[in-house]
JSON list of C-alpha atoms in Angstrom, two decimals:
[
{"chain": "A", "resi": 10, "resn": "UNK", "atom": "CA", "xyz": [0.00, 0.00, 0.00]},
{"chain": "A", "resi": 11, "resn": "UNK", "atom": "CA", "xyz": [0.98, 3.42, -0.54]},
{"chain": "A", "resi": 12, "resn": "UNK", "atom": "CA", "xyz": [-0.20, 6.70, 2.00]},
{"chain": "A", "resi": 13, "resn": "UNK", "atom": "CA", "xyz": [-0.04, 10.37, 0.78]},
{"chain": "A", "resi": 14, "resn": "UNK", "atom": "CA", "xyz": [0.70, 12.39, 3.29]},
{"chain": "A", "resi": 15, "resn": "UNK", "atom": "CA", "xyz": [-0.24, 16.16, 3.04]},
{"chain": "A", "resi": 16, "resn": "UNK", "atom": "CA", "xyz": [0.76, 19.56, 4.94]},
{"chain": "A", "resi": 17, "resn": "UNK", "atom": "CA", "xyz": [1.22, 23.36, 4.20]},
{"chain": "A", "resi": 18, "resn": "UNK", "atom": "CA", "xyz": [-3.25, 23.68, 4.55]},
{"chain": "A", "resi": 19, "resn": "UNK", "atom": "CA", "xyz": [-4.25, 26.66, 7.16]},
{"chain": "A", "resi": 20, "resn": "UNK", "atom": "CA", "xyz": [-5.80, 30.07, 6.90]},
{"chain": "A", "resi": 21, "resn": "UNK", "atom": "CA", "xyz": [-4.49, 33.42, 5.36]},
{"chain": "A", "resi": 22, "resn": "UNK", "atom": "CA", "xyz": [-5.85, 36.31, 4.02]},
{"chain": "A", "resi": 23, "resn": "UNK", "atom": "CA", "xyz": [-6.55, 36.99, 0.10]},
{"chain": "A", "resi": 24, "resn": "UNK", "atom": "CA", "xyz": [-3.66, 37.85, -1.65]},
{"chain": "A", "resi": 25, "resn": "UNK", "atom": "CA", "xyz": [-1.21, 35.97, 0.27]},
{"chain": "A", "resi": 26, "resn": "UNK", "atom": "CA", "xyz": [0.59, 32.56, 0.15]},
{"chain": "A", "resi": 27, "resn": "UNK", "atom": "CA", "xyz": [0.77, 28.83, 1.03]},
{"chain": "A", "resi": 28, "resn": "UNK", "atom": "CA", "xyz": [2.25, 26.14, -0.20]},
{"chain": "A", "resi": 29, "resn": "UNK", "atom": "CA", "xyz": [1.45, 22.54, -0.02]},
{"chain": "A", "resi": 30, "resn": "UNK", "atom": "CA", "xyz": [3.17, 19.51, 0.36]},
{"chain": "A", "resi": 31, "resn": "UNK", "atom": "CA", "xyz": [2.55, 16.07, -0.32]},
{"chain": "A", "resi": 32, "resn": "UNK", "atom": "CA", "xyz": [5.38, 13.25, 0.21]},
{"chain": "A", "resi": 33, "resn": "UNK", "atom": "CA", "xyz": [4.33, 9.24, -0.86]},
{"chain": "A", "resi": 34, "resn": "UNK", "atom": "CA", "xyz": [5.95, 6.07, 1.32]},
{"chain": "A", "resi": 35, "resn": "UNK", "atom": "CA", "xyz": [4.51, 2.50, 1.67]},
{"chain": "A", "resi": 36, "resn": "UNK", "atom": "CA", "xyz": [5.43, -0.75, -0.15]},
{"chain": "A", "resi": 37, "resn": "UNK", "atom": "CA", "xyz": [7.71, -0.39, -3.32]},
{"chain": "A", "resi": 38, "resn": "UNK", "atom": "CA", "xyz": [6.49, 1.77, -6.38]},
{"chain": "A", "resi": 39, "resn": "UNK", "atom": "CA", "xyz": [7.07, 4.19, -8.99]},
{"chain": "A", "resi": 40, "resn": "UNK", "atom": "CA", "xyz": [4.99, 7.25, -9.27]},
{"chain": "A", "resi": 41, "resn": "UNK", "atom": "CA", "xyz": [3.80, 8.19, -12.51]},
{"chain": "A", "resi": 42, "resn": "UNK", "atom": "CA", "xyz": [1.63, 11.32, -12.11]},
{"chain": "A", "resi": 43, "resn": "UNK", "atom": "CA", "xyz": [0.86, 12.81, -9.25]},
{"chain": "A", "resi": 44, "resn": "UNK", "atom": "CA", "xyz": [-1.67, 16.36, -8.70]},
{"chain": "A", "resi": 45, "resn": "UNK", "atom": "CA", "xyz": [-3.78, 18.41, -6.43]},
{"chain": "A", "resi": 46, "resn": "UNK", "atom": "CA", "xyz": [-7.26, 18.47, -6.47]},
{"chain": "A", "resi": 47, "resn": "UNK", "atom": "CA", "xyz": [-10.10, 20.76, -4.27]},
{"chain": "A", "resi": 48, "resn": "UNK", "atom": "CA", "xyz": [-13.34, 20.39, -3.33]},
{"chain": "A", "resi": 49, "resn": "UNK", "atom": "CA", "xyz": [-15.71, 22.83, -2.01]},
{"chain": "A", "resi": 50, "resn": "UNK", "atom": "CA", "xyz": [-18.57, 22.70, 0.00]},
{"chain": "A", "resi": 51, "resn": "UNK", "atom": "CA", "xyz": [-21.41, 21.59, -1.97]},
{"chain": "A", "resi": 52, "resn": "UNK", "atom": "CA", "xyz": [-19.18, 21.74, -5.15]},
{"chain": "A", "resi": 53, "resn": "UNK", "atom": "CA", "xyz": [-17.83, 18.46, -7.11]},
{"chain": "A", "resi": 54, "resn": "UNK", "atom": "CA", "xyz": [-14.00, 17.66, -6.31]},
{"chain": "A", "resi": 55, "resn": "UNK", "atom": "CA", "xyz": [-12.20, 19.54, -9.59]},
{"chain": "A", "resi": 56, "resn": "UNK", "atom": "CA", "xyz": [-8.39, 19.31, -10.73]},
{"chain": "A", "resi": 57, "resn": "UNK", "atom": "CA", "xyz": [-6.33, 22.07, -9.56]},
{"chain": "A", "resi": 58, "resn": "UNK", "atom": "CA", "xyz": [-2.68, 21.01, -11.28]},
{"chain": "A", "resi": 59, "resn": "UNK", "atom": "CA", "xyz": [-1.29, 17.72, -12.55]},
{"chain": "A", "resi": 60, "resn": "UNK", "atom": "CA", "xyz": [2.13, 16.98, -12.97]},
{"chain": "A", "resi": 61, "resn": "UNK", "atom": "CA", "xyz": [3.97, 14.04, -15.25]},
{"chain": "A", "resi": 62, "resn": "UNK", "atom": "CA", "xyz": [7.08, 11.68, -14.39]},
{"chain": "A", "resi": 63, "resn": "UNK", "atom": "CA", "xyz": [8.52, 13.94, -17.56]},
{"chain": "A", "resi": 64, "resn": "UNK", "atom": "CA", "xyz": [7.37, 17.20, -15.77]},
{"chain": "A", "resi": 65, "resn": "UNK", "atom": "CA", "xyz": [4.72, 18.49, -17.69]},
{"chain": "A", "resi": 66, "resn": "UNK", "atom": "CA", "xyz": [2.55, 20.30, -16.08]},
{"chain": "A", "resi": 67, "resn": "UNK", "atom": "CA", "xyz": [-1.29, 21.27, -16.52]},
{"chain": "A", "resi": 68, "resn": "UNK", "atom": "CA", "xyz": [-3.71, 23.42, -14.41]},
{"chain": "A", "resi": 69, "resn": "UNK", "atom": "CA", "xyz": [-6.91, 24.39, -14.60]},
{"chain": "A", "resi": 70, "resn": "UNK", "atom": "CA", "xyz": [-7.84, 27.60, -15.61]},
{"chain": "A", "resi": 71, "resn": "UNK", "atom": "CA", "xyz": [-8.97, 29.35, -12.44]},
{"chain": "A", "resi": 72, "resn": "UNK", "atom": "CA", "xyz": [-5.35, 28.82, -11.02]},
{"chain": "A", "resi": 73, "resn": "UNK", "atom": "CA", "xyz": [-3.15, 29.19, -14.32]},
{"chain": "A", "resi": 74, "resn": "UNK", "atom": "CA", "xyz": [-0.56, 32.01, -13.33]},
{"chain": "A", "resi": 75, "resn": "UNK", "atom": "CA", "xyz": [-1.61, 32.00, -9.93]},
{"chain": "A", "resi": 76, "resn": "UNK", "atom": "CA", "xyz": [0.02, 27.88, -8.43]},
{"chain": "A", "resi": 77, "resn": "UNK", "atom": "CA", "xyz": [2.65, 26.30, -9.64]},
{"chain": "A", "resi": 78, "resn": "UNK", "atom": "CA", "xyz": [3.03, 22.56, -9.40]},
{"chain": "A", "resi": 79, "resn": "UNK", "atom": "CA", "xyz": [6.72, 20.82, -8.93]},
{"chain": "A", "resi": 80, "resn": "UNK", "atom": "CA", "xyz": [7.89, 17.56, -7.70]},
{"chain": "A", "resi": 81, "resn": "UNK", "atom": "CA", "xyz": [10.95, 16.18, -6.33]},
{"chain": "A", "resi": 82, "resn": "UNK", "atom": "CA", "xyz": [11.18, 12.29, -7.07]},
{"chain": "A", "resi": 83, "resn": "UNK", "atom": "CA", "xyz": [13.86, 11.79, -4.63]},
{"chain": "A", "resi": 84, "resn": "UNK", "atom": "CA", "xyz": [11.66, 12.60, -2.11]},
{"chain": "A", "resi": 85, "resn": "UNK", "atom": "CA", "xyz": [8.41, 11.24, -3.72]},
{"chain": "A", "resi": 86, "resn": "UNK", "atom": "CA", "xyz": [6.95, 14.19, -2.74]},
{"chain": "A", "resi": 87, "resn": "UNK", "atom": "CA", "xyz": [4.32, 16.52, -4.71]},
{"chain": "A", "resi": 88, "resn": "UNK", "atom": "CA", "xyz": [4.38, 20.12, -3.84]},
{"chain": "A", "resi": 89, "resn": "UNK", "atom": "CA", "xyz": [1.44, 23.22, -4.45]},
{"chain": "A", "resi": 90, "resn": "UNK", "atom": "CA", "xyz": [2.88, 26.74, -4.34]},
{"chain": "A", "resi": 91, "resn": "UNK", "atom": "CA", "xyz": [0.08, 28.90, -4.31]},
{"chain": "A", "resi": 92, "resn": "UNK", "atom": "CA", "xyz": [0.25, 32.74, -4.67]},
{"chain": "A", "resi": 93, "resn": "UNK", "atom": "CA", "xyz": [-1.97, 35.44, -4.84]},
{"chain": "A", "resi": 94, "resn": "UNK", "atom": "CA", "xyz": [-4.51, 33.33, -3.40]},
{"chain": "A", "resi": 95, "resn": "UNK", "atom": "CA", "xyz": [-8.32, 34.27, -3.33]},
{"chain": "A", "resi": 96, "resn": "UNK", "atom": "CA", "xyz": [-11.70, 33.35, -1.30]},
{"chain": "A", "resi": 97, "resn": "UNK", "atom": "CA", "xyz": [-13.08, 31.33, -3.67]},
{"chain": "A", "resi": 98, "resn": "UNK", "atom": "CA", "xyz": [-9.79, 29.29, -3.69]},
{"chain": "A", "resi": 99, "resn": "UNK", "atom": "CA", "xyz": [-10.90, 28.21, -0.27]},
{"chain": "A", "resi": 100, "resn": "UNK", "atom": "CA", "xyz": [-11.52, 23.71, -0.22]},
{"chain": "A", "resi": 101, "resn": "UNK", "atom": "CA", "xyz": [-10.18, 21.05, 1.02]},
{"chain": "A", "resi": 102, "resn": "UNK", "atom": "CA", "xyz": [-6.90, 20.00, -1.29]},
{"chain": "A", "resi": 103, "resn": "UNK", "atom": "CA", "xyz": [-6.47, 16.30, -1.93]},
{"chain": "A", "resi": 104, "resn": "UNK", "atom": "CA", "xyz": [-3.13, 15.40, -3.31]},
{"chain": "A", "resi": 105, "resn": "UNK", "atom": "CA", "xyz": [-3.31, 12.13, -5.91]},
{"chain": "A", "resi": 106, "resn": "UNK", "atom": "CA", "xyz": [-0.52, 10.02, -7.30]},
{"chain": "A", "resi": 107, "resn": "UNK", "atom": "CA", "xyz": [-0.96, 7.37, -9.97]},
{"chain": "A", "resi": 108, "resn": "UNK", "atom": "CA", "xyz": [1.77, 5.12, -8.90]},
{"chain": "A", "resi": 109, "resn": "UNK", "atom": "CA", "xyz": [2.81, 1.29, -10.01]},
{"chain": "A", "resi": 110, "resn": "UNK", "atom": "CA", "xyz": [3.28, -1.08, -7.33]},
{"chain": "A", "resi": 111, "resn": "UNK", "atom": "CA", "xyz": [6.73, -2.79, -8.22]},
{"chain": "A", "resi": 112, "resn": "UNK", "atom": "CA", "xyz": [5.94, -6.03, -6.71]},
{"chain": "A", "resi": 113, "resn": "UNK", "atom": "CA", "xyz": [2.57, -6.74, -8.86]},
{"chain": "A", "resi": 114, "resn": "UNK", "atom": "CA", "xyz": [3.11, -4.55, -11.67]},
{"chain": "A", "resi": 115, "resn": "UNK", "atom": "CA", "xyz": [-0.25, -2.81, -11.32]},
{"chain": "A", "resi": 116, "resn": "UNK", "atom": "CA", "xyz": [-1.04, 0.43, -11.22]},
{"chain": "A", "resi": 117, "resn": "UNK", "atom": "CA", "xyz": [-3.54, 2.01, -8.77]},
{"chain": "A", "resi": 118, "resn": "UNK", "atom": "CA", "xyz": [-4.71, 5.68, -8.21]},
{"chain": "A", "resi": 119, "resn": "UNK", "atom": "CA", "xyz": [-3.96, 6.81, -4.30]},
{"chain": "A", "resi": 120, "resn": "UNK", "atom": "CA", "xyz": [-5.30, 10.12, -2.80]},
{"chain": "A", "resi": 121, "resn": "UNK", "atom": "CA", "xyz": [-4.34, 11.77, 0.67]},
{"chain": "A", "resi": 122, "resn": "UNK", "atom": "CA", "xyz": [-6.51, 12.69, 3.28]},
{"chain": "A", "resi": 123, "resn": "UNK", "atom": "CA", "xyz": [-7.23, 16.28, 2.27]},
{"chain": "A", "resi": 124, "resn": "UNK", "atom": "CA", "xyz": [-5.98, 19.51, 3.80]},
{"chain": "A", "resi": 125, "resn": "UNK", "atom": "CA", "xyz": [-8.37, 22.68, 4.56]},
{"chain": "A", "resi": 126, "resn": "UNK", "atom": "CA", "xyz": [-7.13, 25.85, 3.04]},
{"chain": "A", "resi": 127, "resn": "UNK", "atom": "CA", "xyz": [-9.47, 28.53, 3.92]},
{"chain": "A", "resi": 128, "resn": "UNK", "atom": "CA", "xyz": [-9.10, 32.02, 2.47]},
{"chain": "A", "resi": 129, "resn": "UNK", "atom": "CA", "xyz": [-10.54, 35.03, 3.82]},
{"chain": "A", "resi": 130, "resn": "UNK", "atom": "CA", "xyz": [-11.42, 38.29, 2.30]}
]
């Protein structure tokens, strides 16, 4: 089994910064793509960012120019750099990896256990 394990969530004030971290451990794997997504109260869980195991990178609109998405696979861990962040950016951020499990080959989708970021105006 693999856990995601996320930190960096909390409260701030529009317009300033967190950043989010999300580090992968458990039985043997390889992570393949890994991303951050939100959900709102009330609102269907939406992609915020996606990364690749070649780096590319994809966000969704409402955040483009605003987060920026990076990994470090020596670490296994998935980070979220959020700036200029705004009320409606407020959810609870899940952090996902699509990772194969060296030992039977398959490949399986894990999420964390979410992280409140709450924005205020």
């Amino acid at each position: 089994q693999v856990q995601l394990v996320e930190s960096g969530g909390g409260l701030v004030q529009a317009g300033e910064s967190l950043r989010l971290s999300c580090a992968a451990s458990g039985s043997p794997f390889r992570i393949n793509a890994m991303g951050w997504y939100r959900q709102a109260p009330g609102k269907q869980r939406e992609l915020v960012a996606v990364i690749t195991s070649g780096g590319r990178t994809n966000y969704a609109d409402s955040v483009k120019d605003r987060f920026t998405i990076s990994r470090d696979n020596a670490k296994n861990t998935v980070y979220l750099q959020m700036n200029s962040l705004k009320p409606e950016d407020t959810a609870v951020y899940y952090c996902n990896a699509d990772a194969l499990n060296l030992l039977s080959l398959r490949l399986f989708t894990y999420w964390g256990q979410g992280t409140q970021v709450t924005v205020s105006s």
